[in-house]
Coordinates of C-alpha atoms in Angstrom, one line a residue:
X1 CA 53.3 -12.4 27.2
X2 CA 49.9 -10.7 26.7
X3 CA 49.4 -8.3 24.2
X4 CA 47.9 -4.6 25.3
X5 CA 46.8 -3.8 22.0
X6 CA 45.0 -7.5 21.3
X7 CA 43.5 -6.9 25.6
X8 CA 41.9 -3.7 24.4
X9 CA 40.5 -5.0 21.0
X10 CA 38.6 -7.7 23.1
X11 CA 37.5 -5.0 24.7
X12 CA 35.7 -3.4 22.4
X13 CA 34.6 -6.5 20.6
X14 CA 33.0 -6.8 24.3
X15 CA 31.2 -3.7 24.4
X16 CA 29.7 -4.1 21.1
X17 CA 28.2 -7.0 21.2
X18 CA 26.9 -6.2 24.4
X19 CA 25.0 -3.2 22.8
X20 CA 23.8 -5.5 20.3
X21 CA 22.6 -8.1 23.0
X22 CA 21.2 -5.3 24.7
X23 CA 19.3 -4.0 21.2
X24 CA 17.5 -7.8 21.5
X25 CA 16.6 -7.9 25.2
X26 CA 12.6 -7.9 25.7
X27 CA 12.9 -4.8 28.2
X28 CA 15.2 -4.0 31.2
X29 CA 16.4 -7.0 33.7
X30 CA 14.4 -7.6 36.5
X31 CA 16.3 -6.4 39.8
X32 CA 16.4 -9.8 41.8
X33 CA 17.4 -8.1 44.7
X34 CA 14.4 -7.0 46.3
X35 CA 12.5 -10.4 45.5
X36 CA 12.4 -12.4 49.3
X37 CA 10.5 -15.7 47.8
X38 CA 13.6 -17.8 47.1
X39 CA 11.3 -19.8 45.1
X40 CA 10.0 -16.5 42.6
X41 CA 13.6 -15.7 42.7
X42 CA 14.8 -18.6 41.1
X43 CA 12.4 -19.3 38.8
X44 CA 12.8 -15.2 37.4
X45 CA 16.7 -16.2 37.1
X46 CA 16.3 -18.9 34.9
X47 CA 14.1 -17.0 32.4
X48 CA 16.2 -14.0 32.7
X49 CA 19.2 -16.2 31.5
X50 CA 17.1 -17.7 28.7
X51 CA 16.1 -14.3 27.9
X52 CA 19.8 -13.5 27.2
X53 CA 20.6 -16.7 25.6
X54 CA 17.9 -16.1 23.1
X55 CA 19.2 -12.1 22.8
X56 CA 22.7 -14.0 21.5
X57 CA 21.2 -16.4 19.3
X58 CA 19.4 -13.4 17.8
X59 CA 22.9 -11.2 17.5
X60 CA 24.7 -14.4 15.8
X61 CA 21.6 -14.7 12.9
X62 CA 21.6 -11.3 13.0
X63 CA 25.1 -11.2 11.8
X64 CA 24.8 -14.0 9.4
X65 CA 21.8 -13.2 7.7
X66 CA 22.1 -9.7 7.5
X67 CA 25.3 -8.8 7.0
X68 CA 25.0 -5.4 5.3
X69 CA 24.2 -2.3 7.5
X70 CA 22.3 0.8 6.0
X71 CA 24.5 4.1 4.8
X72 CA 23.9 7.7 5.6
X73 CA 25.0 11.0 5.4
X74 CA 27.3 12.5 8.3
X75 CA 27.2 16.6 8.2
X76 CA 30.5 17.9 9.9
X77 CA 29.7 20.7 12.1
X78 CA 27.0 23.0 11.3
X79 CA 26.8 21.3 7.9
X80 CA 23.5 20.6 6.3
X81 CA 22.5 17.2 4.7
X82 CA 20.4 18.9 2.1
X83 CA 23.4 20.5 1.1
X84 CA 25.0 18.2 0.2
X85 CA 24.6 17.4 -3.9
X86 CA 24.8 15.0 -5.9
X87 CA 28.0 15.9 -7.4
X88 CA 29.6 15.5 -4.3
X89 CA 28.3 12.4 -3.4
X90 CA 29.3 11.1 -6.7
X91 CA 32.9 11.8 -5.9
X92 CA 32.9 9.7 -2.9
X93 CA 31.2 6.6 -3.6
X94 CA 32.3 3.2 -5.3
X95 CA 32.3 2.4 -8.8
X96 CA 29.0 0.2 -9.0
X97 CA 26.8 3.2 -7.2
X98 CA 28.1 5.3 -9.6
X99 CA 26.0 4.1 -12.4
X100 CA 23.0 4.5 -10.4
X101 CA 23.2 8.2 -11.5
X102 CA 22.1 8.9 -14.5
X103 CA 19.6 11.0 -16.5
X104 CA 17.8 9.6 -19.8
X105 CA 16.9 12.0 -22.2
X106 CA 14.0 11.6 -24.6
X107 CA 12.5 15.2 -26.1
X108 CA 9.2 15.3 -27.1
X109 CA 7.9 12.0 -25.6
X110 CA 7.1 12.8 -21.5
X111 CA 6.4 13.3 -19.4
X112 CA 7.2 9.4 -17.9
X113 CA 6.1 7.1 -15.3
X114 CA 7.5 4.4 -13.4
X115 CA 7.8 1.2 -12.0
X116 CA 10.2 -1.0 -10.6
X117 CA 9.9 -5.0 -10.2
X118 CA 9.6 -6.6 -6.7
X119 CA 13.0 -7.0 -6.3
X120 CA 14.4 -4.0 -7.6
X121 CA 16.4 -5.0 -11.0
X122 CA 13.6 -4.5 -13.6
X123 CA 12.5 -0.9 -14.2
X124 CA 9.6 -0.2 -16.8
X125 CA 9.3 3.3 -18.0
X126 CA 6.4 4.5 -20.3
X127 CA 6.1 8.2 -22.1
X128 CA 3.3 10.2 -22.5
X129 CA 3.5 10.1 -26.0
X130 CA 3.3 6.0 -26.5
X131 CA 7.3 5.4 -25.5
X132 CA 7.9 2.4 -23.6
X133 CA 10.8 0.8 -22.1
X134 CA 12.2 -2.3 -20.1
X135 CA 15.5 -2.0 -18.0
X136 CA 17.6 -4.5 -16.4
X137 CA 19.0 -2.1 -13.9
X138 CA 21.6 -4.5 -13.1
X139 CA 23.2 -5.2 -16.2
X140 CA 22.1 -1.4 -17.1
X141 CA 20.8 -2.9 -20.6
X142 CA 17.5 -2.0 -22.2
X143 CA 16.0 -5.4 -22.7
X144 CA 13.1 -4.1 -25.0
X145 CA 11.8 -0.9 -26.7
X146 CA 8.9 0.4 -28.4
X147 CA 6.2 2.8 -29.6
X148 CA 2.7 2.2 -28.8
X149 CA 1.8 5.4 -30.7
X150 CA -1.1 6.5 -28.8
X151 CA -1.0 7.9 -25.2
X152 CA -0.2 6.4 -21.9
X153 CA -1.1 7.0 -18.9
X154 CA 0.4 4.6 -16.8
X155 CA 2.4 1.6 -16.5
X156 CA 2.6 -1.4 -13.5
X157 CA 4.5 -4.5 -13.9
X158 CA 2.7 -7.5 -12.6
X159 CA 3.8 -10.5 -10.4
X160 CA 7.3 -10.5 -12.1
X161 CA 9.2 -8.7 -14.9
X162 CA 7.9 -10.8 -17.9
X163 CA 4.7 -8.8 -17.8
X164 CA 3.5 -5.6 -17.6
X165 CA 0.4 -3.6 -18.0
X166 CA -0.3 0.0 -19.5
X167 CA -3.0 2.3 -19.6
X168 CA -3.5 3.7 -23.2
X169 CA -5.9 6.4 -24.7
X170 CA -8.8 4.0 -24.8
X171 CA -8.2 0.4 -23.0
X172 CA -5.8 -1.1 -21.0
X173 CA -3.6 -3.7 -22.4
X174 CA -0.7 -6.6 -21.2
X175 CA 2.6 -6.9 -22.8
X176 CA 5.7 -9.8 -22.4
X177 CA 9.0 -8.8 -22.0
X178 CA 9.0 -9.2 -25.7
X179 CA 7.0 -6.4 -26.6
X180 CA 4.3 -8.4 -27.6
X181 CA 0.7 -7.3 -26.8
X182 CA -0.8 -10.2 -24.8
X183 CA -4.2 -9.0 -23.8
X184 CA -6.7 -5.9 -24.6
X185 CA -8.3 -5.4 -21.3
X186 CA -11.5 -3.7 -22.7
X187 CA -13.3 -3.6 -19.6
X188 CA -11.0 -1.1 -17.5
X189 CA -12.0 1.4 -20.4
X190 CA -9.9 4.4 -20.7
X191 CA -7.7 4.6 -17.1
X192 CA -6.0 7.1 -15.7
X193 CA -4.3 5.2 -12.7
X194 CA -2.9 0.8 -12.5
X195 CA -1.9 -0.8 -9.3
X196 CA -1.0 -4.7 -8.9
X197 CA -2.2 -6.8 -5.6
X198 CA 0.6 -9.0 -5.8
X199 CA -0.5 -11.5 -3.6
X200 CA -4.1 -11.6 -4.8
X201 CA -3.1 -11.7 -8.7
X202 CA -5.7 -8.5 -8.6
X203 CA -4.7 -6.1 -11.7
X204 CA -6.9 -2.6 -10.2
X205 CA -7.7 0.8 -12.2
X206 CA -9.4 3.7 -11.7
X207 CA -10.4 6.1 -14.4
X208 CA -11.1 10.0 -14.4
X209 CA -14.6 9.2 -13.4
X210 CA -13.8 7.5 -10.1
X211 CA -15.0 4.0 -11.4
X212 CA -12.5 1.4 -10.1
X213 CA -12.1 -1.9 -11.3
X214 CA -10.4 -5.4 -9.8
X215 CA -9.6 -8.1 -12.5
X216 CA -8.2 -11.3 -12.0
X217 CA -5.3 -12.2 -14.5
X218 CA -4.9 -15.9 -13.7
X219 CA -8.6 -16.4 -14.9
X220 CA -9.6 -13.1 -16.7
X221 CA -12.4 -12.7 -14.4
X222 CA -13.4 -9.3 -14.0
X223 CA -14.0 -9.3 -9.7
X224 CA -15.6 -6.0 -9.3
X225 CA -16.7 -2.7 -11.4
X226 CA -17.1 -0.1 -8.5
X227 CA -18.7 3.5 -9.3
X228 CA -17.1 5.2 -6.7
X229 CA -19.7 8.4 -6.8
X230 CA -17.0 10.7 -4.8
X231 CA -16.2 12.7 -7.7
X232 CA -13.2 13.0 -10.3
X233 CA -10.2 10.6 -9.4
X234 CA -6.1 10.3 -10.5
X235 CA -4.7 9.4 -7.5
X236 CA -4.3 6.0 -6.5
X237 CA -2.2 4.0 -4.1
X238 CA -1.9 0.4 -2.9
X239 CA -1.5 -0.4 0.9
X240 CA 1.2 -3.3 0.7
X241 CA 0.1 -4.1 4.3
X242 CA -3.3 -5.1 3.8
X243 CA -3.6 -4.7 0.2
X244 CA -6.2 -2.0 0.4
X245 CA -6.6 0.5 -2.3
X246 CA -6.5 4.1 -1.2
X247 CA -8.5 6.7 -3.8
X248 CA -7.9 10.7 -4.0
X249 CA -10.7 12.5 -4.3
X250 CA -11.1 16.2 -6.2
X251 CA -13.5 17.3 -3.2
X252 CA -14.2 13.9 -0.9
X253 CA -10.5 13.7 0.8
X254 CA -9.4 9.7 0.6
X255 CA -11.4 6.7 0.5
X256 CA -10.1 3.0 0.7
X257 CA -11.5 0.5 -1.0
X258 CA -11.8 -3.7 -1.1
X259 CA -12.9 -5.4 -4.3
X260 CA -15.9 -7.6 -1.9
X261 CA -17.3 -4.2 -1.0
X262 CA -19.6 -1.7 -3.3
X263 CA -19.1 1.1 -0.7
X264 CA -15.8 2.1 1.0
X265 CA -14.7 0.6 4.1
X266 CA -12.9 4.1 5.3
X267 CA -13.3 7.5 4.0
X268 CA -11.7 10.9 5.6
X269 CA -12.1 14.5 5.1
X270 CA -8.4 15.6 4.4
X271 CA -6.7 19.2 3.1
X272 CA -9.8 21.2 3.8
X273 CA -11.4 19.8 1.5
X274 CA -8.9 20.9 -0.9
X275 CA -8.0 18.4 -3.8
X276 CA -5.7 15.6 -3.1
X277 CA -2.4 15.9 -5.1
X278 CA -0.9 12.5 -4.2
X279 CA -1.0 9.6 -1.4
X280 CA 1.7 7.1 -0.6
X281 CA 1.9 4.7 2.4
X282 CA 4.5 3.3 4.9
X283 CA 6.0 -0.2 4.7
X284 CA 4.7 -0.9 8.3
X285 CA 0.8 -0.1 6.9
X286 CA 0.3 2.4 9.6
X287 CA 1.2 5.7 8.4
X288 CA -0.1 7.5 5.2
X289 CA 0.6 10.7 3.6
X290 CA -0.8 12.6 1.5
X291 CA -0.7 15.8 -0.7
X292 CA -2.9 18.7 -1.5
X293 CA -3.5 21.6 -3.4
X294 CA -3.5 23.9 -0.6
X295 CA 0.6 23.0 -0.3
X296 CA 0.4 20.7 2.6
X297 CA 1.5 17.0 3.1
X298 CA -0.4 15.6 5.8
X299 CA 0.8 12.4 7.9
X300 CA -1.8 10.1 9.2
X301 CA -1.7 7.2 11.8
X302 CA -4.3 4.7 10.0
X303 CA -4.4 3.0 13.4
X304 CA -5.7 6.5 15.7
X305 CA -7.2 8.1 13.0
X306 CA -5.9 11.7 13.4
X307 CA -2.9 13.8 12.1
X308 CA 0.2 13.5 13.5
X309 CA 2.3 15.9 11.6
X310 CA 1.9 18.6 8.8
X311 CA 4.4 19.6 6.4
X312 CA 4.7 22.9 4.6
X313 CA 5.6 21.3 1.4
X314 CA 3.8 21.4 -2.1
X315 CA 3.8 17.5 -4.0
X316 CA 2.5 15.9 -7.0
X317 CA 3.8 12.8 -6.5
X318 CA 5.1 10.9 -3.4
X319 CA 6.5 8.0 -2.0
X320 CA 8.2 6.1 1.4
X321 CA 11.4 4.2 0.9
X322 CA 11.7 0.5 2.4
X323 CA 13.6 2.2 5.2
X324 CA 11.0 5.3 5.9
X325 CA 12.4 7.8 4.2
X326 CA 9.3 10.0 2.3
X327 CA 10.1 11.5 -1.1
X328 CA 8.0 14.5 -2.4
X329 CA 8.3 16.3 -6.0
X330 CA 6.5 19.2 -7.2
X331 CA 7.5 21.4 -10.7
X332 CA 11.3 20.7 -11.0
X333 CA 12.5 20.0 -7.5
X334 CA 12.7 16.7 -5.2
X335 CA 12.9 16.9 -1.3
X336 CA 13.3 13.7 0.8
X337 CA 12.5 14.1 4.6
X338 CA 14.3 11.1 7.2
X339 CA 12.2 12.0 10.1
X340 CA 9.9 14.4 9.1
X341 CA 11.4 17.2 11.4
X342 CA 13.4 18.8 8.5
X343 CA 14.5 18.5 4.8
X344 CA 16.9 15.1 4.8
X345 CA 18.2 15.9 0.8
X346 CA 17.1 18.3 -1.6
X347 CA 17.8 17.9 -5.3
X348 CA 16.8 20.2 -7.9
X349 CA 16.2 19.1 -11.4
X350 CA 17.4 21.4 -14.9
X351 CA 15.3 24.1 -15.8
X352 CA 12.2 23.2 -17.6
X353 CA 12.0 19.6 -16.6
X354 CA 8.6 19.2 -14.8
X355 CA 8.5 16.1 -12.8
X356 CA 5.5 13.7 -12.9
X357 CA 6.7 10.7 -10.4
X358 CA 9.1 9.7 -8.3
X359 CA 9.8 6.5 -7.2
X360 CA 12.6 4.6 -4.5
X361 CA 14.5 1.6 -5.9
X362 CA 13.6 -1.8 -3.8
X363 CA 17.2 -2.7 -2.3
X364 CA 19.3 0.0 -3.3
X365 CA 19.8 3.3 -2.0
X366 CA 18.4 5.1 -5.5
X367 CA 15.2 7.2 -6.5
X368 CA 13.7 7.3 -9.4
X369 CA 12.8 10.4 -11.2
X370 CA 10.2 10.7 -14.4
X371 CA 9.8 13.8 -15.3
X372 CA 9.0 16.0 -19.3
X373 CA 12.0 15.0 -21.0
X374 CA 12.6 11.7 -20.4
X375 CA 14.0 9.7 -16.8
X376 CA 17.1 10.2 -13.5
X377 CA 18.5 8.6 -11.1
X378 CA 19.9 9.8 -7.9
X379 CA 21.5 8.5 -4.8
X380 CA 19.5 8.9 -1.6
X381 CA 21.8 7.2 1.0
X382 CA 20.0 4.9 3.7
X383 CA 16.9 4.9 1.8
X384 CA 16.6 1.3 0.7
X385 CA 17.0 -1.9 2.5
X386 CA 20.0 -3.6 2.5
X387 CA 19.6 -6.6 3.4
X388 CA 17.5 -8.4 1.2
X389 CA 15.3 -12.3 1.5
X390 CA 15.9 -14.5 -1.4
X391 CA 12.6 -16.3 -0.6
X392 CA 10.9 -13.1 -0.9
X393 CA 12.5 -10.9 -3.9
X394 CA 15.7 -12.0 -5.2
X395 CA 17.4 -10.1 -7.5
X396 CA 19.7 -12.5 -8.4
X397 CA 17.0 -14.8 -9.7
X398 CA 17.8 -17.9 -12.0
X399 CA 15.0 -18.3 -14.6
X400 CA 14.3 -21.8 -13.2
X401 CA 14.3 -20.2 -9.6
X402 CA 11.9 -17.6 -11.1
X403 CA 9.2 -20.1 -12.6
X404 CA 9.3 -21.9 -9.4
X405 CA 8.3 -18.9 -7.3
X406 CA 5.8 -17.9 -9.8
X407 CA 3.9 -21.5 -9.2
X408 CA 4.4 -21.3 -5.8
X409 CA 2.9 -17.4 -5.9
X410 CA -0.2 -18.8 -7.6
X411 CA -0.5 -21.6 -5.1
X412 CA -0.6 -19.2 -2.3
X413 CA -2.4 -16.8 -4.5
X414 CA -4.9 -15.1 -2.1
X415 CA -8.8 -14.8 -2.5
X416 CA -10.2 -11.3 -2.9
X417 CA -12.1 -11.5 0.7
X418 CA -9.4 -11.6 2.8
X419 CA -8.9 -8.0 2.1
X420 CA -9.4 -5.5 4.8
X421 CA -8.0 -3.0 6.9
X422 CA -6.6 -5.4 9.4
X423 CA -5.5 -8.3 8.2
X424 CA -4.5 -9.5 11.7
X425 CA -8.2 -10.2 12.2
X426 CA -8.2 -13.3 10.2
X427 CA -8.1 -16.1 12.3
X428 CA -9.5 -14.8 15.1
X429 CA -12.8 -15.3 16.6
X430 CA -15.2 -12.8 15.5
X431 CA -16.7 -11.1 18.4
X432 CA -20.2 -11.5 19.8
X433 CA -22.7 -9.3 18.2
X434 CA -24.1 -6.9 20.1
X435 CA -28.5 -6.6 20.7
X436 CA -28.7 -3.2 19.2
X437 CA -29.5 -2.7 15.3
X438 CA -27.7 -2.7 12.7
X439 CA -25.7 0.6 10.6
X440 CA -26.7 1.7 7.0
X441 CA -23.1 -0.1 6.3
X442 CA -23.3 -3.3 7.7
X443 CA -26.7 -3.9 6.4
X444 CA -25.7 -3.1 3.2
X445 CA -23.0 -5.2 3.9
X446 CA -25.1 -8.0 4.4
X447 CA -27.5 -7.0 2.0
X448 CA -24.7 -7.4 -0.7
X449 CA -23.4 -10.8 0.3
X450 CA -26.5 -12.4 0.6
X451 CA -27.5 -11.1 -2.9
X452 CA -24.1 -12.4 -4.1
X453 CA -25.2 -16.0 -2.6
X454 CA -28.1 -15.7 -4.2
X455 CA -26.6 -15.2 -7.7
X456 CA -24.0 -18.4 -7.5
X457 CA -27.1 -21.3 -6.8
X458 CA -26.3 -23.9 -9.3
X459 CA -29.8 -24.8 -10.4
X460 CA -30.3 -28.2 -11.4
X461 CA -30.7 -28.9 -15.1
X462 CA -34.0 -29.8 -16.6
X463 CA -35.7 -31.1 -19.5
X464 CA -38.4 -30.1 -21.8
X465 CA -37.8 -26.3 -22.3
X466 CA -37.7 -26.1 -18.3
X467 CA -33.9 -24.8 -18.4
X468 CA -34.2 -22.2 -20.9
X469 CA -31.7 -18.7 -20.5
X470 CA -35.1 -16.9 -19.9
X471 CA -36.6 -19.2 -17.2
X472 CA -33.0 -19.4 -15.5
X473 CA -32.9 -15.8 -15.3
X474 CA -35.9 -15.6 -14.1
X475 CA -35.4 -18.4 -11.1
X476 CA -32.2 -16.6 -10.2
X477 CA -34.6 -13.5 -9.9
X478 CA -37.0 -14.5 -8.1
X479 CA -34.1 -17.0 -5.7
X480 CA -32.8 -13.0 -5.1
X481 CA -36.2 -11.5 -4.1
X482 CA -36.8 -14.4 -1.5
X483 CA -33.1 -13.5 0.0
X484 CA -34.0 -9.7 0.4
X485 CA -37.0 -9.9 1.9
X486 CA -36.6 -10.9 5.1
X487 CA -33.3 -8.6 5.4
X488 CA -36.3 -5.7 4.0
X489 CA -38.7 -6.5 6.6
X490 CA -36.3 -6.8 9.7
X491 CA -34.8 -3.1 8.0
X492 CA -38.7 -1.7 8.2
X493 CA -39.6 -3.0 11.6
X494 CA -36.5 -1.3 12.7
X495 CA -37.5 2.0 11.5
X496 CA -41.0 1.4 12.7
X497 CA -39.6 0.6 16.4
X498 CA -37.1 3.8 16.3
X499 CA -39.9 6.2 14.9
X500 CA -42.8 4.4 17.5
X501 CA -40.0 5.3 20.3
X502 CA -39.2 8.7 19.1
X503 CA -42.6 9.8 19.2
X504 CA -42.6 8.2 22.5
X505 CA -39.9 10.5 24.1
X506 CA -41.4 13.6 21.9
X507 CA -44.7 12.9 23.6
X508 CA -43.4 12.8 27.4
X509 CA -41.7 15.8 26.5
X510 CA -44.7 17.4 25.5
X511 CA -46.1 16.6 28.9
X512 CA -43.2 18.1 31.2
X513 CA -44.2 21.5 29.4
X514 CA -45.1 24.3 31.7
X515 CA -49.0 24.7 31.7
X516 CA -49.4 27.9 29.7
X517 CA -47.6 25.9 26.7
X518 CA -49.1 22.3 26.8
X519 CA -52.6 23.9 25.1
X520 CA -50.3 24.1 21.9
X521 CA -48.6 20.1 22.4
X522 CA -50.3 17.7 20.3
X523 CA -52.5 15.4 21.8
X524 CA -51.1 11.9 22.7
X525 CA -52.8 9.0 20.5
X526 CA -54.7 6.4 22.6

């Protein structure tokens, strides 16, 4: 005897994985119908069934290897999500997500920065006033603390939780998880700003000055010392797409930098010129934002160029979740926006706490807060991913799992030129150079690699005085003039041919002037 109740559960189990086939389809199914050629007809039905077999392979991994769908909030009625506090959200929730809010308290010693490991279960916190601190967010223990008892700036761990790097009054310098200074990074001078290229092992700071700087810290080499010349600087983001470094500018907008390049490969006029407050980037790579002091936030497409929304919203710090969700804090207040068309949560801090960054846990639906006396936590549901790879960022990492990755991270460690604003270029073949000349960019492009060429010959080693540090230098001088001057002469016979064929067209239109007027054209040259 056949159950109704089991009938209508198949059903449904029907009707859902059909959506989810569905969600996996490339496109609509072709209508086979109107196609006469019995021959076309048959071939377009066997890929149309190995379309959907592939769409059902895809559902069953789908289910296997991510199990875990993403939360969010459900307004009943004409109920508002940023409404909604944290308060009440802590009364519905489990007791694990429950310790994810939380506010740390330290008077007299902020305002703090942030940063959060790779995989979301280390969390670094440094004070203003030389306070530092490393959490295991999971075990929700401080594994060490300390005073560095001079002022920081800014904090970053590097390719995994064992080190980090801060930004003090006067250098920049590396700890271990132990607390124990590692390095004194004198060459970064005093910064204002760290990021980490994780995949190029690239430690990058920018001071107040706008001079940026890319250091190696497998070898210690420093790769590039760049005066940006754009004015004052303390804004600086990392694109995790393409691993390009985006400056903010007190009166020049953005610029993004490469360390292989001494000018920037993109620049934009942003805010009216206004300062710019703060700049954070989408996970896809495609889609920026940034803040000004005119109390915008502006949202670019990288890949068009242009504006595609503004927001009415005042920010000194921002920053996208995993899942797109942009977070934006200015004085004691944090709004988070889901699809930019209105406020998704609004949170407002105590009175008197002035926030100085915010920051979304990898993983976990959670934001960071650092703000004048001390650090919070709060739940922003949907926000993180959560599903996670445990070839990519595992947070449940063994240590022998994590020195493993960390050899296979330096053998897949990146060079410095394979930086640029679309890393989907490499590999392809580079197209066909067109007759015409060359910009002021690309021949200072090629001005700068040649001369870089130039500087790596190994000369051979000779006898009798013939290899001394003064005649070396002055080979390696002379090995540099001989690679600029034919790039110089080609430069000046280009100028000569655009000025020859400017006086040209000036000249003929000297001629076509009516005859009262051509008494007062210059004579042509013969």
């Amino acid at each position: 005897m056949n159950n109704p109740m089991f009938s209508v559960q198949q059903h449904e189990n029907a009707e859902e994985e059909e959506i989810k086939v569905n969600k996996f389809l490339r496109g609509e199914v072709a209508d086979l119908k109107v196609v006469k050629d019995k021959k076309l007809k048959g071939q377009l039905e066997v890929r149309e069934q190995l379309y959907r077999k592939s769409a059902k392979a895809a559902v069953k991994a789908d289910k296997w290897l991510m199990p875990s769908e993403g939360g969010f909030l459900e307004p009943e009625g004409i109920e508002k999500t940023w409404r909604i506090r944290q308060e009440a959200i802590h009364t519905e929730i489990d007791i694990l997500s429950k310790r994810n809010q939380y506010d740390i308290v330290f008077p007299g010693l902020g305002p703090y920065t942030l940063d959060y490991s790779i995989n979301g279960r280390y969390f670094v916190a440094a004070g203003q006033k030389g306070h530092l601190a490393l959490v295991d967010m999971k075990k929700m223990d401080i594994i060490k603390e300390f005073q560095v008892r001079e002022t920081v700036h800014d904090v970053v761990f590097l390719h995994n939780q064992k080190f980090f790097a801060a930004a003090q009054e006067k250098y920049v310098y590396m700890y271990n998880d132990n607390g124990t200074e590692v390095h004194c990074l004198k060459e970064h001078g005093a910064a204002s700003r760290l990021q980490f290229l994780h995949k190029h092992f690239l430690l990058t700071s920018i001071n107040i000055f706008g001079q940026l700087h890319f250091q190696d810290i497998t070898t210690g080499k420093m790769i590039s010392n760049i005066r940006t010349g754009l004015g004052r600087s303390d804004v600086m983001e990392v694109n995790r797409f393409n691993n390009v470094v985006a400056v903010g500018h007190s009166k020049a907008g953005v610029s993004m930098w490469k360390p292989t390049s001494a000018v920037p490969i993109y620049t934009r006029q942003c805010h009216m010129g206004y300062p710019v407050t703060a700049i954070a980037f989408h996970s896809n790579g495609h889609l920026m934002a940034t803040a000004g002091i005119e109390r915008e936030i502006e949202l670019w497409d990288l890949r068009k160029h242009e504006v595609l929304q503004t927001l009415p919203c005042h920010a000194n710090s921002l920053d996208f979740s995993q899942k797109g969700m942009l977070s934006a804090a200015s004085g004691s207040s944090v709004q988070v926006f889901e699809d930019f068309s209105g406020v998704y949560m609004n949170h407002p801090m105590a009175k008197g706490y002035q926030i100085k960054k915010v920051l979304f846990r990898p993983y976990e639906d959670v934001l960071a807060i650092g703000h004048s006396m001390g650090w919070s936590s709060i739940l922003v549901t949907g926000s993180g991913e959560p599903n996670f790879d445990s070839w990519v960022a595992n947070p449940f990492e063994t240590r022998k799992q994590r020195n493993e990755k960390e050899v296979h991270a330096l053998l897949d460690k990146l060079p410095p030129e394979t930086i640029m604003l679309e890393p989907t270029n490499i590999g392809s073949v580079k197209p066909t150079r067109n007759s015409g000349s060359l910009s002021k960019q690309e021949r200072d492009a090629e001005m700068e690699a040649a001369v870089e060429g130039a500087k790596n010959i190994a000369f051979k080693k000779k006898t009798k005085g013939r290899s001394k540090p003064s005649k070396m230098a002055k080979k390696k001088q002379e090995a540099i003039v001989r690679t600029k001057k034919p790039l110089l002469e080609q430069q000046i016979k280009e100028e000569k041919d655009l000025l020859s064929k400017n006086k040209r067209k000036r000249i003929g239109e000297d001629i076509r002037l009516p005859k009262s007027l051509q008494q007062f054209a210059g004579k042509p040259t013969t």
